[in-house]
Coordinates of C-alpha atoms in Angstrom, one line a residue:
Chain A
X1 CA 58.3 -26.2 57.5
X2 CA 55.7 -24.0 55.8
X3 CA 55.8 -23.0 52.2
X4 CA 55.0 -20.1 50.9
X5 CA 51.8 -20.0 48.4
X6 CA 53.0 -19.3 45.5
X7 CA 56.0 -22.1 45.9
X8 CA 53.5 -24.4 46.8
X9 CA 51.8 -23.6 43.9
X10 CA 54.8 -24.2 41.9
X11 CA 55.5 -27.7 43.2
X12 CA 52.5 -28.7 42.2
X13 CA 52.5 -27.8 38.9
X14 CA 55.8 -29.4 38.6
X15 CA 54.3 -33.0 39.7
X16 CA 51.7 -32.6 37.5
X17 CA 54.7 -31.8 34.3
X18 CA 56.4 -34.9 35.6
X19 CA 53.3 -37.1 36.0
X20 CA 52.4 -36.2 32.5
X21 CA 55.3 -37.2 31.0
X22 CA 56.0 -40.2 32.9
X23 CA 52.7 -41.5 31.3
X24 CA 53.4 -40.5 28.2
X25 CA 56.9 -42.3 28.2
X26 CA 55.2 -45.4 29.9
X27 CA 52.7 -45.3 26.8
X28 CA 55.1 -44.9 24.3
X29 CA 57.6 -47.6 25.5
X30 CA 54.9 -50.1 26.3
X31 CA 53.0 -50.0 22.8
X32 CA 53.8 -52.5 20.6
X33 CA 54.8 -50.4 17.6
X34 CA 55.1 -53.2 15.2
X35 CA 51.9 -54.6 15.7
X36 CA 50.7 -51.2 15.5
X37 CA 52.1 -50.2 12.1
X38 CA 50.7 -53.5 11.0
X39 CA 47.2 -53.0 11.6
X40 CA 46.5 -49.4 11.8
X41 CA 49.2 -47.4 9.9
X42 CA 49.3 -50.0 6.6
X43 CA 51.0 -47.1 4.0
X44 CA 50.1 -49.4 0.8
X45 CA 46.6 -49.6 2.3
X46 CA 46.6 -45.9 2.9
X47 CA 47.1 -44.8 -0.5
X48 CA 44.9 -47.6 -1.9
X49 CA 41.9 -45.4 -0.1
X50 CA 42.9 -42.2 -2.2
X51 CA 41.5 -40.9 -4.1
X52 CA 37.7 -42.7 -2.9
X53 CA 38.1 -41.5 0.0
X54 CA 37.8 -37.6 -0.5
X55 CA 36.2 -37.3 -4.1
X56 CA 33.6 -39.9 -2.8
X57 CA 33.4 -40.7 0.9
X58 CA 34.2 -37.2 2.3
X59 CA 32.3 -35.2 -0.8
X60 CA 29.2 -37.2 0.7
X61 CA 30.0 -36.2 4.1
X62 CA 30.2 -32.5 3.5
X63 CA 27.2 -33.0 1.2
X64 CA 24.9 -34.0 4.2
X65 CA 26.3 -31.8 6.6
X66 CA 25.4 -28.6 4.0
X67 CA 22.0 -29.7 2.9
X68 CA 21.3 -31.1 6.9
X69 CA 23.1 -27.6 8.3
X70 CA 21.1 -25.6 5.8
X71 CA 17.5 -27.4 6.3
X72 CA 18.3 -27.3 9.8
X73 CA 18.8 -23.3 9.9
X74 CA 16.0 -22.8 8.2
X75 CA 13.7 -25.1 10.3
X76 CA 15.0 -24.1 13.5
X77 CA 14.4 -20.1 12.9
X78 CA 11.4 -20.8 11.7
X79 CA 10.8 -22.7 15.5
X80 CA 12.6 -19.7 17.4
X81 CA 10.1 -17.7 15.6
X82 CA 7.1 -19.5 16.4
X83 CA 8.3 -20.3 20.0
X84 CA 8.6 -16.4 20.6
X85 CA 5.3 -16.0 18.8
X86 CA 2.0 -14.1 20.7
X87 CA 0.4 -17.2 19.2
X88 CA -0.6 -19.9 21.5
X89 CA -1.2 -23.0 19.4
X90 CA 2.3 -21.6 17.6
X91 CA 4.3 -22.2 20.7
X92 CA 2.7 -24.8 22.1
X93 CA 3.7 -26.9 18.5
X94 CA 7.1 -25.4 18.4
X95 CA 8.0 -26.9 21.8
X96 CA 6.7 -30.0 21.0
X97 CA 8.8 -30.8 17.7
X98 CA 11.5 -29.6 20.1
X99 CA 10.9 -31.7 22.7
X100 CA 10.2 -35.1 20.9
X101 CA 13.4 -34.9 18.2
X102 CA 15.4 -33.1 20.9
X103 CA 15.0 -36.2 22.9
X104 CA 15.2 -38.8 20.7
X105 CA 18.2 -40.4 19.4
X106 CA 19.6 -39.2 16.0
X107 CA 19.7 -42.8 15.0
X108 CA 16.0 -42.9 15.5
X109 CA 15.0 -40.7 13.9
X110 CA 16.8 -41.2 10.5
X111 CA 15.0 -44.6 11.0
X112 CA 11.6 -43.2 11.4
X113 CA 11.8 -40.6 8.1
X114 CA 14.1 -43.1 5.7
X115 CA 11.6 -46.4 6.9
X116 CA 8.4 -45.7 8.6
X117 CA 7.6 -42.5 6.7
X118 CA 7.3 -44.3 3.4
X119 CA 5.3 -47.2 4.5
X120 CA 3.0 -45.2 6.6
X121 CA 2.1 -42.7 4.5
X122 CA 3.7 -43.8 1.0
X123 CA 5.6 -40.9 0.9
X124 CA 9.5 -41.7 -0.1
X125 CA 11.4 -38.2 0.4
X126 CA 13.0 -37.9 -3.1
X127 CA 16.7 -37.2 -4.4
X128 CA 19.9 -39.1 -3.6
X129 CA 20.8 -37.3 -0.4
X130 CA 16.9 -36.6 0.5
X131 CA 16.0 -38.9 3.3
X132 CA 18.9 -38.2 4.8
X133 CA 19.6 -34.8 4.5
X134 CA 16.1 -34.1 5.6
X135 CA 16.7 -36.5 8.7
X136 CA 19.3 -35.0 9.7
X137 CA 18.2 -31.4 9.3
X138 CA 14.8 -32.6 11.7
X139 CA 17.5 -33.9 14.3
X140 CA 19.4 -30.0 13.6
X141 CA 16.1 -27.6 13.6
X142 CA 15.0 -29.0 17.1
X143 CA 18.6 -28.2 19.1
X144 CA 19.2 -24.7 16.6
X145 CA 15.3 -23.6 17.6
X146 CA 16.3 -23.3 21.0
X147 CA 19.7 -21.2 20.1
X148 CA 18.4 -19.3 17.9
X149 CA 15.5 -18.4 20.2
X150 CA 18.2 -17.7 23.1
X151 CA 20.1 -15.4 20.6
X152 CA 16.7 -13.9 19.8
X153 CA 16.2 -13.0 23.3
X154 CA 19.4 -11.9 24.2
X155 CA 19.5 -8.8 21.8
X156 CA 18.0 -5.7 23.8
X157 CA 14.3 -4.5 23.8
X158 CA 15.0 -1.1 22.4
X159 CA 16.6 -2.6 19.1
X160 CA 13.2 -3.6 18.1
X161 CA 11.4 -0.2 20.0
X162 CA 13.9 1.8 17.5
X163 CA 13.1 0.1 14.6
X164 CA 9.4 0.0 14.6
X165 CA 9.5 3.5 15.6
X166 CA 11.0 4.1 12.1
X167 CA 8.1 2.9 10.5
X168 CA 9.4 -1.0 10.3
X169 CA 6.9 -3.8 10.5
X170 CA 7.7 -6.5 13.3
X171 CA 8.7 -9.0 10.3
X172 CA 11.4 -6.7 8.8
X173 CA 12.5 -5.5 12.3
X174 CA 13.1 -9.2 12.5
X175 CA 14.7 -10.0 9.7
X176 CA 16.7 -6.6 9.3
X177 CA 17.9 -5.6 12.9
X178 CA 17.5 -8.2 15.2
X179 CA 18.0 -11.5 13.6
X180 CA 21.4 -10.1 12.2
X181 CA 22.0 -9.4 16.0
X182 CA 21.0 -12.5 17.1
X183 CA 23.4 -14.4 14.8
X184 CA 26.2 -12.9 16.0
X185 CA 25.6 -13.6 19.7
X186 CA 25.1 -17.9 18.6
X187 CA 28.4 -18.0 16.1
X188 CA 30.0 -20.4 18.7
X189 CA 27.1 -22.6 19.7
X190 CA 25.9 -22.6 16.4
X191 CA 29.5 -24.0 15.3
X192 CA 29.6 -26.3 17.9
X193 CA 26.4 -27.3 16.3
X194 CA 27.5 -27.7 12.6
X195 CA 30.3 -30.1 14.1
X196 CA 28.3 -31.9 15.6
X197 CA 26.4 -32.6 12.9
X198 CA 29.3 -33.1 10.7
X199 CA 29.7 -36.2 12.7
X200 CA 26.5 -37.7 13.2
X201 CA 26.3 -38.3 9.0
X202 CA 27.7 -41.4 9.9
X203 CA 24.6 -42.6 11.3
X204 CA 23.0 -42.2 7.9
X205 CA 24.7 -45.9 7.5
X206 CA 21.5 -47.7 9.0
X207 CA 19.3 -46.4 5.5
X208 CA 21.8 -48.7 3.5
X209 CA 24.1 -46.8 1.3
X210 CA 24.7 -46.8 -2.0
X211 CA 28.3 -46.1 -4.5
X212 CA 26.2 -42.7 -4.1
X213 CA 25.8 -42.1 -0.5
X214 CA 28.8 -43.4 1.2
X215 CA 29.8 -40.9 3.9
X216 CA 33.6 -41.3 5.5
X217 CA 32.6 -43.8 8.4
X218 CA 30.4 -46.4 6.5
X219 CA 33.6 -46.1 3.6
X220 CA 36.0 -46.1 6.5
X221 CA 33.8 -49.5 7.9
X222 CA 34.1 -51.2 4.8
X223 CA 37.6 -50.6 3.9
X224 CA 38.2 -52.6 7.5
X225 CA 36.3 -55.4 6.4
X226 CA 37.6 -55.5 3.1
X227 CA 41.5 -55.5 4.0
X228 CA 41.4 -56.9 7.5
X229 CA 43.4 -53.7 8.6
X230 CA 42.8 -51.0 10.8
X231 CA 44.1 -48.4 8.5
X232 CA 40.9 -47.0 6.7
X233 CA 39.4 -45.8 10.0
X234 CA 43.2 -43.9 10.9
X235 CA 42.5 -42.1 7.8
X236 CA 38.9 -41.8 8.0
X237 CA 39.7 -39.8 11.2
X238 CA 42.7 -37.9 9.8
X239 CA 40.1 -36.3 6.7
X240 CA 37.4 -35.4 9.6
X241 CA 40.3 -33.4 11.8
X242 CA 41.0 -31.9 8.3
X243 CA 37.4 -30.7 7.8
X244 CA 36.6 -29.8 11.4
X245 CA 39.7 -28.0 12.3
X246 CA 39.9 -25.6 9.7
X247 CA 36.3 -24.8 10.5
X248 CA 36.3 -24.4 14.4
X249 CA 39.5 -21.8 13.7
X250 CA 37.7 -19.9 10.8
X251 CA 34.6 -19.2 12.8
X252 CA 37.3 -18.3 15.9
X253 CA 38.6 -15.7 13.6
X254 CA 35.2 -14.0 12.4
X255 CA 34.4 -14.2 16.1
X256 CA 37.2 -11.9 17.2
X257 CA 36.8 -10.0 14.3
X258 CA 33.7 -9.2 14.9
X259 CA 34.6 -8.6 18.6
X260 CA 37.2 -6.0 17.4
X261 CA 33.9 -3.9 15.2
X262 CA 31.1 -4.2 17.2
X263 CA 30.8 -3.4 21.5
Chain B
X1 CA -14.6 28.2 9.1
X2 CA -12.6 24.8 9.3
X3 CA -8.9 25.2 11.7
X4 CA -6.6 22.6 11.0
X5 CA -6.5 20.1 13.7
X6 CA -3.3 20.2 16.0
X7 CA -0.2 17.7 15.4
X8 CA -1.0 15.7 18.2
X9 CA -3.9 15.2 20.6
X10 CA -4.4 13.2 23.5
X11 CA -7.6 12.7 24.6
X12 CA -8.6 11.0 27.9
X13 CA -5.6 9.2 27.5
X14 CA -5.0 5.8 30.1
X15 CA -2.4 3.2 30.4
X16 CA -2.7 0.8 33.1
X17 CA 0.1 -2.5 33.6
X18 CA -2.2 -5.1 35.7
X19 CA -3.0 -3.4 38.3
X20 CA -0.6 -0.4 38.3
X21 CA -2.8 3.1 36.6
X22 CA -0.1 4.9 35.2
X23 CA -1.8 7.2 33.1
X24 CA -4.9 8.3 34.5
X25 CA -6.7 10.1 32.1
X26 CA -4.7 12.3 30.1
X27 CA -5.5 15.4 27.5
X28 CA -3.2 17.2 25.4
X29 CA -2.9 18.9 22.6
X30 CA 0.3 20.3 20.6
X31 CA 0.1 22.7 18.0
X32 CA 2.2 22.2 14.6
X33 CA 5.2 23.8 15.3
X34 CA 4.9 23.3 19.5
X35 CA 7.9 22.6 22.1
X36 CA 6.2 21.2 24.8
X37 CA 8.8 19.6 27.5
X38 CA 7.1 17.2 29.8
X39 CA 8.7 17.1 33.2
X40 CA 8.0 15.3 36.7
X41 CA 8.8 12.7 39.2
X42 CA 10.3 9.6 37.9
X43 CA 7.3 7.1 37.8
X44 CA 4.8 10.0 37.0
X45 CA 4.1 8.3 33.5
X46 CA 5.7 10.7 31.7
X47 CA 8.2 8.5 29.7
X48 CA 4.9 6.0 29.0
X49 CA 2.5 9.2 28.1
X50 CA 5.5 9.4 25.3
X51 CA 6.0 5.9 24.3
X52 CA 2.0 5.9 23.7
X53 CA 2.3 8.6 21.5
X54 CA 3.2 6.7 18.4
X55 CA 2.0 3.0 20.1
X56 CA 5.0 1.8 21.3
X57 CA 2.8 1.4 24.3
X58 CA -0.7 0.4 23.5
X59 CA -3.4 2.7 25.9
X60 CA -6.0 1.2 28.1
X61 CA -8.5 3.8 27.2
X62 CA -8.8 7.2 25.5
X63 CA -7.8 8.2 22.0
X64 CA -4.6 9.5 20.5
X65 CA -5.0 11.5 17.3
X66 CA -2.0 12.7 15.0
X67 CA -3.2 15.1 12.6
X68 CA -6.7 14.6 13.8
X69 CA -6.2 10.8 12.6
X70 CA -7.3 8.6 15.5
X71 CA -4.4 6.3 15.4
X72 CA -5.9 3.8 18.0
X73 CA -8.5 3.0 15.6
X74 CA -8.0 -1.0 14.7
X75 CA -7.9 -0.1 10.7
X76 CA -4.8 2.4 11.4
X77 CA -2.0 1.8 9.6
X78 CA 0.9 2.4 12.4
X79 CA 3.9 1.7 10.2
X80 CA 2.6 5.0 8.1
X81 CA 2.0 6.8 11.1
X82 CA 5.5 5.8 12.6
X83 CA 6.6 7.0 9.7
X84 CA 5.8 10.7 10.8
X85 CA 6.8 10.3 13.8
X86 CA 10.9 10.4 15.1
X87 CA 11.8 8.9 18.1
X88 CA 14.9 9.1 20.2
X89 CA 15.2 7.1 23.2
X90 CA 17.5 7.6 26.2
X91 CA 19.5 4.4 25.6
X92 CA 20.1 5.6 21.9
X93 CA 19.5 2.2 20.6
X94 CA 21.6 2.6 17.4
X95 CA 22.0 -0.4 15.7
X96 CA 25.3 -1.9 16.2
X97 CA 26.1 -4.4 13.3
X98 CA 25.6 -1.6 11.3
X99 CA 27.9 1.6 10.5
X100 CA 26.3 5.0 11.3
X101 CA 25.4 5.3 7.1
X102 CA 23.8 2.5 7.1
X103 CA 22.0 2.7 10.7
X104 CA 20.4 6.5 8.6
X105 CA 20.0 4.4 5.0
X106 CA 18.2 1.3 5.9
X107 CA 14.8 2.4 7.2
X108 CA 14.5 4.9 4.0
X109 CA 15.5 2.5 1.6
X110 CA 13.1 -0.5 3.7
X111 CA 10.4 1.6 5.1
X112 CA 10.4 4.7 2.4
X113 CA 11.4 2.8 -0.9
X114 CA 14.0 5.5 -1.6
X115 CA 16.8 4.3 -3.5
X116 CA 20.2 3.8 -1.5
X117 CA 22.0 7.0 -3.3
X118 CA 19.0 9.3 -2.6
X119 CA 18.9 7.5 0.8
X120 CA 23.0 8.5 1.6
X121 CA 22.9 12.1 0.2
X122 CA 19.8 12.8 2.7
X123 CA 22.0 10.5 4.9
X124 CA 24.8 13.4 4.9
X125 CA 22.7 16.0 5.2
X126 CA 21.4 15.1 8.1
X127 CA 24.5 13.8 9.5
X128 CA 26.3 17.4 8.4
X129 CA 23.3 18.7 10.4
X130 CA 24.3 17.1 13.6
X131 CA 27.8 17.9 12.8
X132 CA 28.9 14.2 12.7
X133 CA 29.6 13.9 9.1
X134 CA 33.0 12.8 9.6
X135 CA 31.8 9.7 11.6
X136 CA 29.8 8.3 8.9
X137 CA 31.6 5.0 8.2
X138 CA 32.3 4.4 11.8
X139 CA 30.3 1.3 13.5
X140 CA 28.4 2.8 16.9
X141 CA 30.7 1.4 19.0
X142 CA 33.7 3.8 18.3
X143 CA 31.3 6.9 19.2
X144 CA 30.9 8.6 22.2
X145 CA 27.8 8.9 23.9
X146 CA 26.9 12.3 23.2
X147 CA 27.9 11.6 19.5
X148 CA 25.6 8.2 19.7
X149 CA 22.7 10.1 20.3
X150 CA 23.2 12.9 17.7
X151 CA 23.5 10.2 15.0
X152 CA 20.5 8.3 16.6
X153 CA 18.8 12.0 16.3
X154 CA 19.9 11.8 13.1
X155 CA 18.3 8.7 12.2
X156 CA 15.1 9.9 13.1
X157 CA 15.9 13.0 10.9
X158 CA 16.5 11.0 7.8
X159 CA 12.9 10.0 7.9
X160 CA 11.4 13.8 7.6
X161 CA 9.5 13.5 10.1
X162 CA 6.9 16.2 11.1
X163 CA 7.1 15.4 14.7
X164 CA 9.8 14.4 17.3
X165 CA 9.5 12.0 20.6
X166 CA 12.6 12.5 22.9
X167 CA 12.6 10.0 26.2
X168 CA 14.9 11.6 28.1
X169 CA 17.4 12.3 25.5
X170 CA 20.3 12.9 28.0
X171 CA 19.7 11.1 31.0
X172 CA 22.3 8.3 29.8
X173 CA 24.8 11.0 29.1
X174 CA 28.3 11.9 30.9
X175 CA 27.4 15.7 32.3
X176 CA 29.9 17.0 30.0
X177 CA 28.4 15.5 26.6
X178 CA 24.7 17.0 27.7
X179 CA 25.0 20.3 26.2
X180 CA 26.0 19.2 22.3
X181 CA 22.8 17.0 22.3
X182 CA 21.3 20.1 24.0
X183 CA 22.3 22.1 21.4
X184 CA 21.0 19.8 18.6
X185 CA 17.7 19.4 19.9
X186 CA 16.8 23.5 20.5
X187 CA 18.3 23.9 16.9
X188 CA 15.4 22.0 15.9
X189 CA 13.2 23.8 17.9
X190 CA 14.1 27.2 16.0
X191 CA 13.8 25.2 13.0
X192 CA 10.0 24.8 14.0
X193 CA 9.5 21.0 14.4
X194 CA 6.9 19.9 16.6
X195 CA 8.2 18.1 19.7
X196 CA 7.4 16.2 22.7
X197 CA 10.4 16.0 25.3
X198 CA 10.7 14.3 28.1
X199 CA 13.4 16.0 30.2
X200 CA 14.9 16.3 33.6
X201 CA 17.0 19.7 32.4
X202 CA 15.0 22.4 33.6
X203 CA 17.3 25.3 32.2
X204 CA 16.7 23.6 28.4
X205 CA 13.2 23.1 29.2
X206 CA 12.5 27.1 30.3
X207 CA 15.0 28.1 27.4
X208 CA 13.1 25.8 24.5
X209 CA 10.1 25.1 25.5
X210 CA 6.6 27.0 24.3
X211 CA 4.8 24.6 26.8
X212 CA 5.8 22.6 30.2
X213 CA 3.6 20.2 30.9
X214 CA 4.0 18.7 34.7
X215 CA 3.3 15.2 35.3
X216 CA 2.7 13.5 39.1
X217 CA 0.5 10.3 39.5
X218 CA -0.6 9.7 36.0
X219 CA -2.2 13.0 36.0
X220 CA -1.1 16.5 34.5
X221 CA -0.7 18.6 37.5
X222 CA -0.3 21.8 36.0
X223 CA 0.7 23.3 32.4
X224 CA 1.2 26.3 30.3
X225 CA 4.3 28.7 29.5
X226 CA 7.5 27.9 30.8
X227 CA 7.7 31.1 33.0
X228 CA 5.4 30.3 34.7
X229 CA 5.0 26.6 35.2
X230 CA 9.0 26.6 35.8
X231 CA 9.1 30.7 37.3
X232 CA 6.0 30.7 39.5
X233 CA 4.5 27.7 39.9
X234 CA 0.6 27.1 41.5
X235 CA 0.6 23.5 42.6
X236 CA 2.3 22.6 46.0
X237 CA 3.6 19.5 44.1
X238 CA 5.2 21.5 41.3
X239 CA 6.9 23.4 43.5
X240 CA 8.2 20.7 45.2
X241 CA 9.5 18.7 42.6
X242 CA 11.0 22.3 41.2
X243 CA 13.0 22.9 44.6
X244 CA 14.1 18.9 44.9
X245 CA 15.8 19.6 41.3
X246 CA 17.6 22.7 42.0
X247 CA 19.3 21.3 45.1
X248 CA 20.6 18.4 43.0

């Protein structure tokens, strides 16, 4: 018996509903609920974590991920710059910070400026939130030097023709026509980015923290040891969903905005 | 007795890309006050000979002189002598995160140091001169694009410049939205602004211009009043290129 296409079509997207659910039910009836509740979903330990937990642990978090973010903009248009620079010597260094902390791990890295900077060259990077803010921005300006350069290069030729013929030097032309340009083309990589980001804070763990510099994993990590409970790392992942969520939509909504006013 | 040099001279003027000569020697002068429409073959360097005219492309050889001011020379400042020039290109090249006020405001206020109400009320005037007024909070984007190329003639207007470059101001243009940039560009012929166009619209060019200059090969082939470079022309290639573009 042949089938039409489209029924066949249908079919399959029914086995696929019923497969779906029958794994979900098989989940849900096989989990031991009990034991679950016990050692992850602890309410008295729950509350205990409040209120450390944001006005400390997540406060620390969004602290990093600014000054890291921030640093890291910075660093990585000053990159795309010199990458798209007539300058030889200029590109040639901008792809080599890019390639060496583009390929090394994160974790590396905030090793190498928190431990080996200061006994190499005695130089400890100052503040509270220095050595690893400025880690993490290094790790940031490597992968945002190659967006931004991409974004850079992707706004047309005769933006920059029309603005030099108005009398603009190449630096304001930059800064006033096609770097505006430019950001707007990135929004989603560069929020992809940020997220990113956002989450690798909790690698700042291996430069010891202090009461000061506990981010949400490290306070997540010793709420586990402390109550033998799985519970602080349930919430530890609730308040990250509640940071990155309403971020990933907000930058969605300037997105289509922006869509809706400009092309 | 001392005659004031002309707006614009090219003298010996050469461009070559590698290996490619596309402007083989080129001299040219334009009188303050001068139409002079520039036609030929696509390829014939015409739309280079333009771009050269206030750097955007830098020449091989030769000199280019605005106001008798050699503007190849290494000390030139070409930000001031940008300045003076207007461009208008056949894409249009407004800029698009900005609205059409602040596309005409923000070279003045960045380039000219004029303050941003001075800047707007030259703004409208400029905009009420190419009869877009009523556009003037409206992002690129919503305009047609006969209406793109008004404001982005308007944009060079805001400058004051004393010379206009047009790179084949209509060529991206629906047929039916040709004639109101048309009409823009001879009202600022009559106005007497000195300007350079590149065109492929021979009726605008014998109507407008005081001087058609035909390009083939990186060379000028022949020159002089419209009559007769358009009417009764001497070169076997002019008139060839003439009768291809009336059988269009």
């Amino acid at each position: 018996m042949t089938l039409t296409r489209r029924r066949r079509a249908e079919l399959i997207r029914y086995a696929i509903y019923a497969a779906t659910l029958a794994l979900v039910t098989w989940a849900v009836a096989a989990t031991d609920w009990t034991r679950l509740r016990e050692s992850f979903l602890d309410g008295d330990i729950f509350l205990r974590l409040f209120p450390d937990i944001l006005v400390r642990a997540a406060r620390n978090t969004l602290i990093f991920t600014f000054l890291g973010f921030t640093g890291g903009l910075a660093l990585g248009l000053l990159l795309a710059l010199m990458r798209l620079s007539p300058v030889r010597p200029y590109r040639w260094a901008a792809a080599l910070y890019i390639e060496v902390f583009r390929g090394l791990p994160a974790l590396i890295t905030i090793v190498l400026i928190g431990f080996v900077l200061p006994i190499a060259l005695h130089v400890r990077v100052p503040g509270t939130y220095g050595p690893g803010s400025l880690a993490l921005a290094i790790v940031t300006g490597a992968y945002l030097a190659e967006t931004i350069r991409a974004g850079i290069e992707a706004v047309p030729r005769g933006q920059m023709e029309a603005a030099r013929s108005l009398g603009m030097s190449h630096g304001r032309a930059m800064v006033s026509i096609v770097i505006p340009q430019a950001f707007r083309v990135i929004l989603p990589p560069l929020t992809n980015e940020l997220v990113l980001l956002l989450k690798d804070t909790s690698l700042l763990f291996v430069l010891g923290t202090t009461d000061q510099t506990i981010e949400l994993t490290k306070f997540g990590r010793d709420a586990v040891s402390d109550t033998f409970n799985g519970t602080p790392l349930i919430a530890v992942a609730l308040v990250y969903l509640v940071i990155t969520l309403p971020l990933t939509r907000a930058v969605a909504w300037l997105e289509r905005r922006q869509k809706q006013a400009v092309r | 007795m001392d005659q004031a040099p002309p707006a614009i001279a090219l003298v010996a003027l050469e461009k070559r890309f590698g290996n490619l000569h596309v402007l083989r020697g080129i001299d040219l002068a334009i009188a303050h006050g001068e139409v002079v429409c520039l036609i030929g073959p696509s390829g014939s360097g015409k739309s280079t000979l333009l771009r050269c005219v206030n750097r955007l492309e830098q020449p091989t050889g030769g000199r280019i002189l605005i106001n008798g001011e050699n503007i190849c020379a290494p000390d030139c400042d070409l930000d001031r002598v940008r300045t003076k020039i207007g461009m208008v290109f056949q894409q249009f090249n407004l800029f698009p995160h900005l609205c059409v006020l602040d596309n005409l405001t923000i070279a003045q206020c960045k380039v000219l140091k004029r303050s941003p109400a001075i800047a707007e009320r030259k703004a409208r005037a400029v905009l009420a001169r190419v009869d877009l007024l009523e556009k003037i909070h409206e992002y690129p984007s919503r305009l047609s694009g006969g209406q793109q190329q008004r404001v982005a003639i308007a944009r060079a207007l805001a400058m004051d410049p004393e010379m206009m470059l047009f790179d084949e101001a209509t060529s991206a243009l629906d047929p039916e939205l040709i004639g109101e940039v048309l009409d823009v560009i001879r009202s600022l012929a009559e106005d007497g602004m000195t300007m350079l166009v590149v065109t492929h619209e021979m009726g605008f060019a014998r109507r407008v211009a005081d001087q058609v200059v035909f390009m083939d090969g990186g060379l000028i082939v022949e020159q002089g009043h419209p009559d007769s470079v358009l009417g009764n022309p001497q070169h076997e290639r002019t008139q060839r290129f003439l009768r291809r573009m009336s059988a269009r």
